[in-house]
mmCIF file of C-alpha atoms in Angstrom:
data_model
loop_
_atom_site.group_PDB
_atom_site.id
_atom_site.type_symbol
_atom_site.label_atom_id
_atom_site.label_comp_id
_atom_site.label_asym_id
_atom_site.label_seq_id
_atom_site.Cartn_x
_atom_site.Cartn_y
_atom_site.Cartn_z
ATOM 1 C CA MET W 1 0.028 0.179 0.000
ATOM 2 C CA GLN W 2 1.198 3.432 -0.773
ATOM 3 C CA THR W 3 0.373 6.625 1.412
ATOM 4 C CA VAL W 4 1.275 10.414 0.193
ATOM 5 C CA CYS W 5 1.517 13.053 2.735
ATOM 6 C CA GLU W 6 2.390 16.907 1.952
ATOM 7 C CA LEU W 7 4.382 18.041 4.567
ATOM 8 C CA ALA W 8 5.174 21.505 3.134
ATOM 9 C CA PRO W 9 4.176 23.099 -0.301
ATOM 10 C CA ASP W 10 7.462 21.809 -1.766
ATOM 11 C CA VAL W 11 7.758 18.474 0.420
ATOM 12 C CA ARG W 12 5.879 15.180 -0.014
ATOM 13 C CA LEU W 13 6.462 12.044 1.823
ATOM 14 C CA TYR W 14 5.595 8.880 0.240
ATOM 15 C CA SER W 15 5.389 5.846 2.103
ATOM 16 C CA LEU W 16 5.289 2.152 0.769
ATOM 17 C CA VAL W 17 3.733 -0.087 3.395
ATOM 18 C CA GLY W 18 4.193 -3.960 3.130
ATOM 19 C CA GLU W 19 5.669 -6.528 5.538
ATOM 20 C CA ALA W 20 7.736 -3.493 6.799
ATOM 21 C CA THR W 21 7.619 0.261 5.759
ATOM 22 C CA SER W 22 9.879 2.509 3.662
ATOM 23 C CA HIS W 23 9.504 6.353 3.350
ATOM 24 C CA LEU W 24 10.840 8.521 0.550
ATOM 25 C CA VAL W 25 10.925 12.262 1.070
ATOM 26 C CA VAL W 26 10.950 14.333 -1.852
ATOM 27 C CA ARG W 27 11.711 18.120 -2.369
ATOM 28 C CA HIS W 28 12.474 19.887 -5.585
ATOM 29 C CA GLY W 29 12.954 16.620 -7.652
ATOM 30 C CA ARG W 30 15.616 15.183 -4.916
ATOM 31 C CA SER W 31 14.770 12.407 -2.619
ATOM 32 C CA LEU W 32 15.963 10.868 0.779
ATOM 33 C CA LEU W 33 14.971 7.106 1.376
ATOM 34 C CA ILE W 34 14.258 6.234 5.053
ATOM 35 C CA ASP W 35 14.924 2.414 5.305
ATOM 36 C CA CYS W 36 14.681 0.350 2.595
ATOM 37 C CA HIS W 37 12.424 -3.003 3.019
ATOM 38 C CA SER W 38 12.435 -4.052 -0.522
ATOM 39 C CA ALA W 39 14.924 -5.180 -3.061
ATOM 40 C CA GLN W 40 12.327 -3.611 -5.715
ATOM 41 C CA MET W 41 12.390 -0.257 -4.440
ATOM 42 C CA GLY W 42 14.039 1.103 -7.428
ATOM 43 C CA ARG W 43 11.501 -0.504 -9.777
ATOM 44 C CA TRP W 44 8.440 1.011 -7.485
ATOM 45 C CA LEU W 45 9.988 4.433 -7.564
ATOM 46 C CA ASP W 46 10.526 4.125 -11.585
ATOM 47 C CA ARG W 47 6.857 3.136 -12.071
ATOM 48 C CA ARG W 48 5.670 6.072 -9.986
ATOM 49 C CA GLY W 49 8.193 8.646 -11.898
ATOM 50 C CA LEU W 50 9.799 9.306 -8.445
ATOM 51 C CA PRO W 51 13.452 10.341 -8.012
ATOM 52 C CA ALA W 52 16.217 7.891 -7.082
ATOM 53 C CA PRO W 53 17.322 8.360 -3.422
ATOM 54 C CA GLU W 54 20.584 10.330 -3.278
ATOM 55 C CA LEU W 55 20.926 9.150 0.399
ATOM 56 C CA ILE W 56 19.574 6.479 2.446
ATOM 57 C CA LEU W 57 18.821 6.663 6.122
ATOM 58 C CA HIS W 58 18.438 3.491 8.083
ATOM 59 C CA THR W 59 16.474 3.682 11.240
ATOM 60 C CA HIS W 60 17.889 0.449 12.521
ATOM 61 C CA VAL W 61 20.064 -2.095 10.579
ATOM 62 C CA GLN W 62 18.886 -5.574 9.994
ATOM 63 C CA PRO W 63 18.500 -7.365 6.895
ATOM 64 C CA GLY W 64 14.663 -6.448 6.407
ATOM 65 C CA ASN W 65 15.206 -3.066 6.378
ATOM 66 C CA CYS W 66 18.538 -2.843 4.181
ATOM 67 C CA ARG W 67 17.610 -4.310 1.029
ATOM 68 C CA GLU W 68 18.980 -1.714 -1.382
ATOM 69 C CA ALA W 69 22.178 -3.885 -2.004
ATOM 70 C CA ASP W 70 23.292 -3.019 -5.639
ATOM 71 C CA HIS W 71 20.177 -1.311 -6.544
ATOM 72 C CA PHE W 72 20.952 2.524 -6.050
ATOM 73 C CA PRO W 73 24.424 4.244 -6.403
#
């Protein structure tokens, strides 16, 4: 399930909720990914026209939340 929240006029928060939750903060075409619970995250972002994250912030490090592997630079 995807939810979108407008945090400010130029800031949106996209949440992907499944077995765990990841959040993408987007501002002016740039993004920050908070946790990465799916190895398919890049494909999910591409399908929605969202920018790939410049940074990934892990709120806690465990295999289920760090699945970006080789999918992002």
